[in-house]
N, CA, C and O atoms as CSV, one atom per row, in Angstrom:
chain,resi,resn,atom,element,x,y,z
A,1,UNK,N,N,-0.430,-14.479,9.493
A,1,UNK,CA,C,-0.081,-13.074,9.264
A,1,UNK,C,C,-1.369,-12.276,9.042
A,1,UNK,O,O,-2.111,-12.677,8.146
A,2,UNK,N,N,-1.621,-11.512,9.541
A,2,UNK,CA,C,-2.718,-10.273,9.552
A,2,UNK,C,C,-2.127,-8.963,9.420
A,2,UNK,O,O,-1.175,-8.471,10.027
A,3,UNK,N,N,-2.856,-8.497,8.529
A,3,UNK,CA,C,-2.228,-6.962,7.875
A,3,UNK,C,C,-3.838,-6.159,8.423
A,3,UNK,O,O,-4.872,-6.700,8.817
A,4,UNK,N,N,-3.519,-4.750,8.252
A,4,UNK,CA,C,-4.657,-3.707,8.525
A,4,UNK,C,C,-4.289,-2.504,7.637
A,4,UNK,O,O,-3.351,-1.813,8.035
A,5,UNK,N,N,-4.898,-2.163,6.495
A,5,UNK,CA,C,-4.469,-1.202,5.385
A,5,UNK,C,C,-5.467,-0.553,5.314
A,5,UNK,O,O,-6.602,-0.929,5.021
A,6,UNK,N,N,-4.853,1.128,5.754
A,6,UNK,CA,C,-5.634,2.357,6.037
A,6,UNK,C,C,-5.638,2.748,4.518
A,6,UNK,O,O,-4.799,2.388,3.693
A,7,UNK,N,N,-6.695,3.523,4.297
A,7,UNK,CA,C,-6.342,4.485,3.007
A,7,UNK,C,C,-7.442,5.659,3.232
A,7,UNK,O,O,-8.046,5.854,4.286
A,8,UNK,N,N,-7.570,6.344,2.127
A,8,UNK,CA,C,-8.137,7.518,2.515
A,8,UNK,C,C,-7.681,9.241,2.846
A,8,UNK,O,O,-8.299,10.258,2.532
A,9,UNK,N,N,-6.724,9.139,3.390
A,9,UNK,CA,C,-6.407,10.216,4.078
A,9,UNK,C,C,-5.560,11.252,3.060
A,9,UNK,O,O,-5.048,10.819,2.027
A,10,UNK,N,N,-5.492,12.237,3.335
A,10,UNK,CA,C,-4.849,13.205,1.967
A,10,UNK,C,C,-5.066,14.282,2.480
A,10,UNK,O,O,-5.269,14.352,3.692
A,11,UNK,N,N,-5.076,15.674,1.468
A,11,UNK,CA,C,-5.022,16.966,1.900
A,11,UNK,C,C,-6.230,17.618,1.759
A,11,UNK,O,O,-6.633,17.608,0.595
A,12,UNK,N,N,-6.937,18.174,2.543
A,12,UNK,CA,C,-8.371,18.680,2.382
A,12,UNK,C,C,-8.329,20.310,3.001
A,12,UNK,O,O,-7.479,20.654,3.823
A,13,UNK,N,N,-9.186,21.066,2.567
A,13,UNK,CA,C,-9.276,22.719,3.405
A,13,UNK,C,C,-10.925,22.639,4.002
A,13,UNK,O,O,-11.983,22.150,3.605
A,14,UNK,N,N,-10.324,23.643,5.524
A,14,UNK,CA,C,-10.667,23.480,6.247
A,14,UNK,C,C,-12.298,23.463,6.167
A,14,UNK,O,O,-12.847,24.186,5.336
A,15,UNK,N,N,-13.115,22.585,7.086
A,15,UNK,CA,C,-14.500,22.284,6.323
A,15,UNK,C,C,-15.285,21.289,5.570
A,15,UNK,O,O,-16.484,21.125,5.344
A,16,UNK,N,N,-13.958,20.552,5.192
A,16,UNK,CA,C,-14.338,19.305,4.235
A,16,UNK,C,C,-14.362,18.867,4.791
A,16,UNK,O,O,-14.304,19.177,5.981
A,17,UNK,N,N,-14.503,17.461,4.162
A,17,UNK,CA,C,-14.884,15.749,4.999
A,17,UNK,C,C,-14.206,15.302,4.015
A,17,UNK,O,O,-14.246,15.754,2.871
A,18,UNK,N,N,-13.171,13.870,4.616
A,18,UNK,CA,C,-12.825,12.782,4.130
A,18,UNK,C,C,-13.550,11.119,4.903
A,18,UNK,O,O,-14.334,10.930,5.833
A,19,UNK,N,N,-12.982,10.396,4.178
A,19,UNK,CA,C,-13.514,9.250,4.742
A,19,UNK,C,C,-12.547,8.022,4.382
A,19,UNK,O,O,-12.167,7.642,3.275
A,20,UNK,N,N,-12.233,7.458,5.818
A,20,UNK,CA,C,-11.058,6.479,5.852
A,20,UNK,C,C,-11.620,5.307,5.862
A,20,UNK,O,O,-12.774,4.968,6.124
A,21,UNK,N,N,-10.174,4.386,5.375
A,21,UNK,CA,C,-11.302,3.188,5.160
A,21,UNK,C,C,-9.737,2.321,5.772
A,21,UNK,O,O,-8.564,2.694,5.749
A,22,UNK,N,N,-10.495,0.828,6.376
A,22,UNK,CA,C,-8.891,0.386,7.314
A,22,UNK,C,C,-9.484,-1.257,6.614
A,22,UNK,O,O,-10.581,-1.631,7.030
A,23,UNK,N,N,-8.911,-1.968,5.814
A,23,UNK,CA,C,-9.339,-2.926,5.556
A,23,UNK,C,C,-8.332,-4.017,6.098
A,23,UNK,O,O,-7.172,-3.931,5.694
A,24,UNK,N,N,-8.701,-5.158,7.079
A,24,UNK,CA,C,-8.282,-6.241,7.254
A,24,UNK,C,C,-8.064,-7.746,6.436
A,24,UNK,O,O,-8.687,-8.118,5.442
A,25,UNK,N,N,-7.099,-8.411,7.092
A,25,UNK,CA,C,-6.319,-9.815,5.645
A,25,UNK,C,C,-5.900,-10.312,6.522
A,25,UNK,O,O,-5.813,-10.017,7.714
A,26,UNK,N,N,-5.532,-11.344,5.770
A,26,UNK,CA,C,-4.540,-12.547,6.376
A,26,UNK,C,C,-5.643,-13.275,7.088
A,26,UNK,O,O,-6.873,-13.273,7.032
A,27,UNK,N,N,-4.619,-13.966,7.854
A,27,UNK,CA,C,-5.198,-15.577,9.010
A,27,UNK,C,C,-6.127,-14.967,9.515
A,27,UNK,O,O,-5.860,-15.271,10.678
A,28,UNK,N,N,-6.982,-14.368,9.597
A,28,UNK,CA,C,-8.358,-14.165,10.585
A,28,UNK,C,C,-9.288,-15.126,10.765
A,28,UNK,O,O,-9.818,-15.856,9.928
A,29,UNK,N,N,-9.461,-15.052,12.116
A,29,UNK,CA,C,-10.682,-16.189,12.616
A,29,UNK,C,C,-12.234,-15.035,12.728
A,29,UNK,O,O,-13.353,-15.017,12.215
A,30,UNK,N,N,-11.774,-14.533,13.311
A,30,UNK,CA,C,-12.751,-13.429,13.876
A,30,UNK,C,C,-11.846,-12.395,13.919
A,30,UNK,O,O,-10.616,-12.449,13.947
A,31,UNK,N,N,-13.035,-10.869,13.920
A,31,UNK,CA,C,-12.975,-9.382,14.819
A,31,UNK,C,C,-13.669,-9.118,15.580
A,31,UNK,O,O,-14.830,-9.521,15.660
A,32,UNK,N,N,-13.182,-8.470,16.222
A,32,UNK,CA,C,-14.228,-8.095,17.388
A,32,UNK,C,C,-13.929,-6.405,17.419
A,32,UNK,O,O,-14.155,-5.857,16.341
A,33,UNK,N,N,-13.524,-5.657,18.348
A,33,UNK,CA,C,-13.788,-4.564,18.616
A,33,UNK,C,C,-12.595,-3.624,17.482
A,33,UNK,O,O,-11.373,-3.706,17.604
A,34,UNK,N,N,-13.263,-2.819,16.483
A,34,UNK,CA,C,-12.449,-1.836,15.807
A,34,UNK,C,C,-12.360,-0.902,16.438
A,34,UNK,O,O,-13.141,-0.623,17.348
A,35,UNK,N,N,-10.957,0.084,15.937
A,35,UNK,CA,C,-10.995,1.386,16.113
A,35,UNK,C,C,-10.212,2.141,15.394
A,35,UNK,O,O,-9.318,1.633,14.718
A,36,UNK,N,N,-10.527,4.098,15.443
A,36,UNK,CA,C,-9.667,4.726,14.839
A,36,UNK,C,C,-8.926,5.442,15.829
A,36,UNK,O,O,-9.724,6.074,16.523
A,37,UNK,N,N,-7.615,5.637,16.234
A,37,UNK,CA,C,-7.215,6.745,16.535
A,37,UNK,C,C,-5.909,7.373,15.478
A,37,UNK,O,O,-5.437,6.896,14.446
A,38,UNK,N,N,-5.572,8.660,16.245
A,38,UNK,CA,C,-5.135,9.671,15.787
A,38,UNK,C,C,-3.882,10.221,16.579
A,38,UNK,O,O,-3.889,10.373,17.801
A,39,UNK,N,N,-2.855,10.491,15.799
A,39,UNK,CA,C,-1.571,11.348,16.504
A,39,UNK,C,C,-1.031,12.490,15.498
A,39,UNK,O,O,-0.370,12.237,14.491
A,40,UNK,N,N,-1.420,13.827,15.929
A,40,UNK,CA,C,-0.634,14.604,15.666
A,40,UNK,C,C,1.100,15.102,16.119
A,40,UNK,O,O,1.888,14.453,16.807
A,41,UNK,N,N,1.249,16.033,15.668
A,41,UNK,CA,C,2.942,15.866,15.393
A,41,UNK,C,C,2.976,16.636,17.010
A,41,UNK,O,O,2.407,17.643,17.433
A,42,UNK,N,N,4.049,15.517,17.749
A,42,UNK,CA,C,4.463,16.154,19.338
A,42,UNK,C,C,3.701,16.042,19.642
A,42,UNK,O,O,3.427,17.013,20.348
A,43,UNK,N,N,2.077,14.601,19.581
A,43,UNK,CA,C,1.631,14.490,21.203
A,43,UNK,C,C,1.136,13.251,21.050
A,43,UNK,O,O,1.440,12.363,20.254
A,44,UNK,N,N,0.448,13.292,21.787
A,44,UNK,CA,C,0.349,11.583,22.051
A,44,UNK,C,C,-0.741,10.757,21.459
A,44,UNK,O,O,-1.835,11.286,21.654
A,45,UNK,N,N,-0.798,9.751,20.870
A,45,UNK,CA,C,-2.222,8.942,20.175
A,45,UNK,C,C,-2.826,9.137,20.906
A,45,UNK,O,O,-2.448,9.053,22.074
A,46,UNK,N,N,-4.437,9.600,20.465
A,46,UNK,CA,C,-5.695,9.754,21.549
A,46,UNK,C,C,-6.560,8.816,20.373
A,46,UNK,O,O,-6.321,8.635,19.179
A,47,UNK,N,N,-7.837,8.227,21.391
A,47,UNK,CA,C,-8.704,7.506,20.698
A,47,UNK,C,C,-9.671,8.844,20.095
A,47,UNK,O,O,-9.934,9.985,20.475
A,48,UNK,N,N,-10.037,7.913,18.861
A,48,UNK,CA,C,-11.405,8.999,17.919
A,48,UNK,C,C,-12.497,7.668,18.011
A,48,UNK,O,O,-13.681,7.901,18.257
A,49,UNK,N,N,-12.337,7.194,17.939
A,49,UNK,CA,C,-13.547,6.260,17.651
A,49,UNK,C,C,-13.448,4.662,17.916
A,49,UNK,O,O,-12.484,4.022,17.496
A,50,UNK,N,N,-14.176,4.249,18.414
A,50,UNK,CA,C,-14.689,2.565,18.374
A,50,UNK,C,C,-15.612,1.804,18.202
A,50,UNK,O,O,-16.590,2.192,18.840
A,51,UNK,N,N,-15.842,0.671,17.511
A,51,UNK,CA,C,-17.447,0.088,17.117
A,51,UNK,C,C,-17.423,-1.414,17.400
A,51,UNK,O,O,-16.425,-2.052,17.065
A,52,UNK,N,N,-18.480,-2.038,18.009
A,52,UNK,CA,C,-17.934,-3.459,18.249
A,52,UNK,C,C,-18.657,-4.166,17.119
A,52,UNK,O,O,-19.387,-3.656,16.269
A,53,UNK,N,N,-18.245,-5.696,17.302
A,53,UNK,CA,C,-19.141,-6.184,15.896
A,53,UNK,C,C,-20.075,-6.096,15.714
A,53,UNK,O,O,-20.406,-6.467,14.588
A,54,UNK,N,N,-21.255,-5.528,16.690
A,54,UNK,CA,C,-22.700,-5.466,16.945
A,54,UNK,C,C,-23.141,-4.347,15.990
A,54,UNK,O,O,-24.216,-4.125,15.434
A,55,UNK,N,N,-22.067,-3.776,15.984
A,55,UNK,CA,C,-22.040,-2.171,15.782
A,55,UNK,C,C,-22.745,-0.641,16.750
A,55,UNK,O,O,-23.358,0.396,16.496
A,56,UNK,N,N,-22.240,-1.272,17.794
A,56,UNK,CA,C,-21.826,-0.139,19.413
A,56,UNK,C,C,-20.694,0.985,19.056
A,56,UNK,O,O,-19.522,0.843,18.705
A,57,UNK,N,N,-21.427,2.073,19.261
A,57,UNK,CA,C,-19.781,3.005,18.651
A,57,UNK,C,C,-20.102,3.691,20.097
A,57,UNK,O,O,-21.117,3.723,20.794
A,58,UNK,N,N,-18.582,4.307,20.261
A,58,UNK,CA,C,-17.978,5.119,21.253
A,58,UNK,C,C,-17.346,6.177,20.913
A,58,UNK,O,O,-16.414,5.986,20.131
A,59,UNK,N,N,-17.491,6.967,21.156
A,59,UNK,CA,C,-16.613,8.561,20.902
A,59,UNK,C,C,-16.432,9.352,22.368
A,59,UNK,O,O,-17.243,9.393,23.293
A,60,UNK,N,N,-15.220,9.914,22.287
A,60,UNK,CA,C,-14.515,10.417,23.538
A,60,UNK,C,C,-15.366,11.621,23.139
A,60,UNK,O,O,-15.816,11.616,21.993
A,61,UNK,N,N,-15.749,13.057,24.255
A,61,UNK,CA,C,-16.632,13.800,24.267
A,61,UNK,C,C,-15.709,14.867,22.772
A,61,UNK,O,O,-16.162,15.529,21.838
A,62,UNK,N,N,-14.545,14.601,23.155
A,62,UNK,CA,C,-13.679,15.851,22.112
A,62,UNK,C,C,-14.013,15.154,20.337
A,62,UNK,O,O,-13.707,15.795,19.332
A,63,UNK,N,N,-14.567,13.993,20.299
A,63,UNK,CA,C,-14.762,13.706,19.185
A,63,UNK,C,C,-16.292,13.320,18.620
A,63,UNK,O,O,-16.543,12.812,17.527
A,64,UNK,N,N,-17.085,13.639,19.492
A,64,UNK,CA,C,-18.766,13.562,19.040
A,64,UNK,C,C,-19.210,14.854,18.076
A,64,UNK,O,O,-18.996,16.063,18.167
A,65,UNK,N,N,-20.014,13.934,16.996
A,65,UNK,CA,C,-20.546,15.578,16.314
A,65,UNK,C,C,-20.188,15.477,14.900
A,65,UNK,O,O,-21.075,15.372,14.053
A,66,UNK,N,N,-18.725,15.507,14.529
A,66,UNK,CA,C,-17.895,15.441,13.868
A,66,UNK,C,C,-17.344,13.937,12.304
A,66,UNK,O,O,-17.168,13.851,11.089
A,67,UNK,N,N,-17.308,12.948,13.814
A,67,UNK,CA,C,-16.550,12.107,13.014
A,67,UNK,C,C,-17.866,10.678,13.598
A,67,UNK,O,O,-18.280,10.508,14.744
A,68,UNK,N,N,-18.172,10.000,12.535
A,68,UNK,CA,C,-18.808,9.025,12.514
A,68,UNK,C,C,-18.045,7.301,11.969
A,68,UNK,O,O,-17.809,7.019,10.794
A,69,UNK,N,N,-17.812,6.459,13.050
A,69,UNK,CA,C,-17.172,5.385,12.451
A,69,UNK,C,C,-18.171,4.707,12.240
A,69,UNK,O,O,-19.245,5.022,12.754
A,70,UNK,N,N,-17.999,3.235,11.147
A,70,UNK,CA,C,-18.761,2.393,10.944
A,70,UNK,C,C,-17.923,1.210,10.477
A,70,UNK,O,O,-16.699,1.315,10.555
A,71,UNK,N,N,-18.725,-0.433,9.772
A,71,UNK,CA,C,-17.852,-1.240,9.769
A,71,UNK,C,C,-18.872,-1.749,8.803
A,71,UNK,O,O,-20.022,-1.338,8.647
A,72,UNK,N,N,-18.079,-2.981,8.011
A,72,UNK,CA,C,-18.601,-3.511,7.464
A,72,UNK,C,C,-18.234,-5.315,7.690
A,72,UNK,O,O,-17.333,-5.781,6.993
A,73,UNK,N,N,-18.590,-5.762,8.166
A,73,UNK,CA,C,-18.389,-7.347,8.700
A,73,UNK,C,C,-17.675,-7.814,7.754
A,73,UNK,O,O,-16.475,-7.724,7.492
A,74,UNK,N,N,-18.930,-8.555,7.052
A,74,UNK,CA,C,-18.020,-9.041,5.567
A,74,UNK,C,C,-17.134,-8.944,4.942
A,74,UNK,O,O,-16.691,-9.833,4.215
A,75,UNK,N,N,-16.487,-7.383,5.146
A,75,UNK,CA,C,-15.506,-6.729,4.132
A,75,UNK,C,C,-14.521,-6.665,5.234
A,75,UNK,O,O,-13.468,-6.142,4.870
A,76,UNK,N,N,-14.550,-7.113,6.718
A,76,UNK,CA,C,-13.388,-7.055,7.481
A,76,UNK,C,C,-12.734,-5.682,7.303
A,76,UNK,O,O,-11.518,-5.493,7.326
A,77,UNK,N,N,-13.990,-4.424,7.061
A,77,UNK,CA,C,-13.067,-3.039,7.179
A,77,UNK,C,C,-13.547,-2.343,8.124
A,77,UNK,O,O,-14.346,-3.001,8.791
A,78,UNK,N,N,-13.423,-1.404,8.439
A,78,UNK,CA,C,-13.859,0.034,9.550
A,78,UNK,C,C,-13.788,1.182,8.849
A,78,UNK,O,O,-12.687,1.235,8.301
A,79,UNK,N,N,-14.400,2.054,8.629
A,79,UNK,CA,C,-14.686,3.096,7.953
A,79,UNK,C,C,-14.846,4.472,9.190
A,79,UNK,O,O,-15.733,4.508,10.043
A,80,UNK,N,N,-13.784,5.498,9.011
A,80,UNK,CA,C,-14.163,6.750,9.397
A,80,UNK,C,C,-14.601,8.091,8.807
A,80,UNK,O,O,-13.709,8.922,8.639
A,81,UNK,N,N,-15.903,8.428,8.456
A,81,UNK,CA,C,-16.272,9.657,8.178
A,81,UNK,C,C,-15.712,10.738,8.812
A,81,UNK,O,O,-15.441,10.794,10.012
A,82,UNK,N,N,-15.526,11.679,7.912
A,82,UNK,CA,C,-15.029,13.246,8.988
A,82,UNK,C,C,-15.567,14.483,8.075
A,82,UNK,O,O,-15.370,14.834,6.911
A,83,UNK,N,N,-16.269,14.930,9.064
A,83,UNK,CA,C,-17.021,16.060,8.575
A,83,UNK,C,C,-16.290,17.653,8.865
A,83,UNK,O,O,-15.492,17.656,9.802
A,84,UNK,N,N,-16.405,18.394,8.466
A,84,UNK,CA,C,-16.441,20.315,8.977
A,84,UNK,C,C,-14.823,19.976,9.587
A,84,UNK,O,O,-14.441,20.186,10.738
A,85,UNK,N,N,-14.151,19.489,8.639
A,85,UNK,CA,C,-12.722,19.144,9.323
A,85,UNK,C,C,-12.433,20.386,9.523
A,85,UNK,O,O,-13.003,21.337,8.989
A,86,UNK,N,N,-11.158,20.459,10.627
A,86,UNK,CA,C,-10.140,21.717,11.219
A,86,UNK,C,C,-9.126,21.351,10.830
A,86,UNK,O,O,-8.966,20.166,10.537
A,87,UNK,N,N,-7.999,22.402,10.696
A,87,UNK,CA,C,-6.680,22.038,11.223
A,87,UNK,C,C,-6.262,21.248,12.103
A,87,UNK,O,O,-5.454,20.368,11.808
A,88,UNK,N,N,-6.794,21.433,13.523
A,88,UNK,CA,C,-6.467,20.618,14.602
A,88,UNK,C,C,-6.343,19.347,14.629
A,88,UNK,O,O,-5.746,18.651,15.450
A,89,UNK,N,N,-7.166,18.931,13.324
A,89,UNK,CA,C,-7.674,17.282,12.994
A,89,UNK,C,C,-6.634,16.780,11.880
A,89,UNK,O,O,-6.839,15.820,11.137
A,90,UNK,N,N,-5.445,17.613,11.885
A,90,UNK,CA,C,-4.261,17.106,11.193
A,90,UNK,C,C,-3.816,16.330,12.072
A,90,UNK,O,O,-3.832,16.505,13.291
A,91,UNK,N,N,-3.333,15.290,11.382
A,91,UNK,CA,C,-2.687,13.901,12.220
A,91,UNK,C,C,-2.598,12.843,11.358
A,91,UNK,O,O,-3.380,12.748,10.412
A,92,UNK,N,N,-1.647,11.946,11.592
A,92,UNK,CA,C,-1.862,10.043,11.094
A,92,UNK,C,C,-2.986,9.553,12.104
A,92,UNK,O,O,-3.165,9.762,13.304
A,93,UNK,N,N,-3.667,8.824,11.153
A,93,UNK,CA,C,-4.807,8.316,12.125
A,93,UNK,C,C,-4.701,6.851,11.710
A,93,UNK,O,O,-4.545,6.446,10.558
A,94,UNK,N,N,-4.826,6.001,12.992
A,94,UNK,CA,C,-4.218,4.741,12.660
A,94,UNK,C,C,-5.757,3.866,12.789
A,94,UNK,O,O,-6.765,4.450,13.186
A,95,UNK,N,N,-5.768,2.579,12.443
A,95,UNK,CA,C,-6.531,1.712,12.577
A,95,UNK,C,C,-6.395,0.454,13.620
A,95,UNK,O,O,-5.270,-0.043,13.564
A,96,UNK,N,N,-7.245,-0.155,14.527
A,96,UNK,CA,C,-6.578,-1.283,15.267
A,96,UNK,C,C,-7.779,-2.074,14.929
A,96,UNK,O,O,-8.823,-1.876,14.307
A,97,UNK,N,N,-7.151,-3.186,15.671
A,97,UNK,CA,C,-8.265,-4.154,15.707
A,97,UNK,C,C,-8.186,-5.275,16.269
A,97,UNK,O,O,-7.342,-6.002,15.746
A,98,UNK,N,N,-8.924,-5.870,17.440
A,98,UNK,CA,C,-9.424,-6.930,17.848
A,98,UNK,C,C,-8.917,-8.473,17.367
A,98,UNK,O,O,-9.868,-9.172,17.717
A,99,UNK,N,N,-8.187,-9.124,16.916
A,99,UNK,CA,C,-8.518,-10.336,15.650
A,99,UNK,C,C,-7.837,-11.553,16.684
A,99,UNK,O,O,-6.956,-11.484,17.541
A,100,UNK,N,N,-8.734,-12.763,16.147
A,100,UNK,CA,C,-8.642,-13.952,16.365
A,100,UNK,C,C,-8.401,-14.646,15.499
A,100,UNK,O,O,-9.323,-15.299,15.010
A,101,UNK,N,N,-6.978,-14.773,14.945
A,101,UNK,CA,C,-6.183,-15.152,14.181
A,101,UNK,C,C,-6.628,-17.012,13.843
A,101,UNK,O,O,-6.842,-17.839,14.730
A,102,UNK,N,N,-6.654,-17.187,12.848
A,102,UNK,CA,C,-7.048,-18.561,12.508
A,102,UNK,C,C,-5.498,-19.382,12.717
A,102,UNK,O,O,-5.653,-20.603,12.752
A,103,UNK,N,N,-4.380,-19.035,12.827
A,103,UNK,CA,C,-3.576,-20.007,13.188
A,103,UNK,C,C,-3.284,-20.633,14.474
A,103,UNK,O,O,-2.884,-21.777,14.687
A,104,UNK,N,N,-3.601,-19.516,15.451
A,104,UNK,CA,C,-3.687,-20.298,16.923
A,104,UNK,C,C,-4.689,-20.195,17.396
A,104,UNK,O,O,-4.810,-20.800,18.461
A,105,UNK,N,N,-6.165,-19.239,16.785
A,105,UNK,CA,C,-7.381,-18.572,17.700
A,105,UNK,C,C,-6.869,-18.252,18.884
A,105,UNK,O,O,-7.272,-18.803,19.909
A,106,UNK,N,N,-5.966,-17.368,18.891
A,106,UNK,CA,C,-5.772,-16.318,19.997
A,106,UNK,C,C,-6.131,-15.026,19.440
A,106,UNK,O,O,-6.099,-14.757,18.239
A,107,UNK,N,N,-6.566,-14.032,20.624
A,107,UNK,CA,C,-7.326,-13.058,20.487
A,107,UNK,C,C,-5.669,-11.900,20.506
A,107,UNK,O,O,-5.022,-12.013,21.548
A,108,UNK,N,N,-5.140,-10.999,19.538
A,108,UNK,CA,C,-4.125,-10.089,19.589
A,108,UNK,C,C,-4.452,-8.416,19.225
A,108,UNK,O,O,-5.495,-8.376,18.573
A,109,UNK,N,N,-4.156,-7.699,19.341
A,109,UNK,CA,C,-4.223,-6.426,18.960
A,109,UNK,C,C,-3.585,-5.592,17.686
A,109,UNK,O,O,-2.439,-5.143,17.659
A,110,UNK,N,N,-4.352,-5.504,16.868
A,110,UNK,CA,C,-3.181,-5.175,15.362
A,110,UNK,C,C,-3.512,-3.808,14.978
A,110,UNK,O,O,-4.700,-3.501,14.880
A,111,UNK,N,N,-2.497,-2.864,14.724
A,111,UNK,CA,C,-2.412,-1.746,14.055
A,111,UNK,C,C,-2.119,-1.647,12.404
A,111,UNK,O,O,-1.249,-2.190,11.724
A,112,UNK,N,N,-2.985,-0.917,12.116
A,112,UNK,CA,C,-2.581,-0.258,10.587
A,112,UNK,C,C,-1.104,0.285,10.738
A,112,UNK,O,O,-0.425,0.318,11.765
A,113,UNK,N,N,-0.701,0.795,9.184
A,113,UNK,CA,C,0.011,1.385,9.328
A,113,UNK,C,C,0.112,2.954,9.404
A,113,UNK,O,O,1.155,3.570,9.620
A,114,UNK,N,N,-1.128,3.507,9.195
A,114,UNK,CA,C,-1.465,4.918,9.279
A,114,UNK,C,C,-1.470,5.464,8.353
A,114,UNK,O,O,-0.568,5.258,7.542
A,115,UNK,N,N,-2.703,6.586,8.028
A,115,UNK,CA,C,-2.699,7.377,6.528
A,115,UNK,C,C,-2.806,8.704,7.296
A,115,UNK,O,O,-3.394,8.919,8.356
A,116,UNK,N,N,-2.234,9.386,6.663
A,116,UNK,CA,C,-2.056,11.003,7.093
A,116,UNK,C,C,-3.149,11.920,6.595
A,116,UNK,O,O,-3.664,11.624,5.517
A,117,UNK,N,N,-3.551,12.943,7.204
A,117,UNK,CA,C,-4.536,13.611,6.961
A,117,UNK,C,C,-4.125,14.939,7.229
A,117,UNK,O,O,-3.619,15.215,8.317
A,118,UNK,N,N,-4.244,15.536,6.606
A,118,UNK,CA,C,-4.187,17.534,6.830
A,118,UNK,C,C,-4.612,18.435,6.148
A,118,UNK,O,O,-4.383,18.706,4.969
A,119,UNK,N,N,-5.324,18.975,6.978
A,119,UNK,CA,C,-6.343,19.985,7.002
A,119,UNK,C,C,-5.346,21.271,6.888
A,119,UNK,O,O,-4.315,21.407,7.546
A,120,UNK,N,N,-5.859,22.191,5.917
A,120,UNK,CA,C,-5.354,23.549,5.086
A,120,UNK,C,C,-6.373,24.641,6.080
A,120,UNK,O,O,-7.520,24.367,6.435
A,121,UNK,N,N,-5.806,25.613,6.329
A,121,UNK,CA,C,-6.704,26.876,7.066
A,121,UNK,C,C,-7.126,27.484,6.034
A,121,UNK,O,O,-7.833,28.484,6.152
């Protein structure tokens, strides 16, 4: 069993920064590639961020500038900074992750359960 527990997220006005934190458990063998994305209300999950274990990050062009992910190996977490937040950047923002589960070492895809974030005008 592998769990992924977001926290972080809450009510901020517009301008602030929060910072999410997605911590991984259970049977893990390995991680490999984290990420954060995001769904606001009526549209569709878009990616915000990805970092591999090397620590390689990726940001889609609508999310450079802004939001900085990072990871911490040891601690099996992923961390998202968010700076000069908007409104627009209201959403559940979920956590995934890569894991090679120590009961079969197969490689699966696991989601958080999502922490909500919203930004005040």
């Amino acid at each position: 069993q592998v769990q992924l527990v977001e926290s972080g997220g809450g009510l901020v006005q517009a301008g602030g920064s929060l910072r999410l934190s997605c911590a991984a458990s259970g049977s893990i063998f390995s991680i490999n590639a984290m990420g954060w994305y995001r769904q606001a209300p009526g549209k569709q999950r878009e990616l915000v961020a990805t970092i591999t274990v090397s620590g390689v990050t990726t940001y889609p062009d609508s999310m450079k500038g802004r939001f900085t992910i990072s990871r911490d190996n040891a601690k099996s977490t992923v961390y998202l900074q968010m700076n000069s937040l908007k409104p627009e950047d209201t959403a559940v923002y979920y956590c995934n992750a890569d894991i090679r589960t120590s009961s079969d070492y197969k490689w699966y895809g696991y989601w958080g359960q999502g922490t909500r974030v919203t930004v005040s005008s």
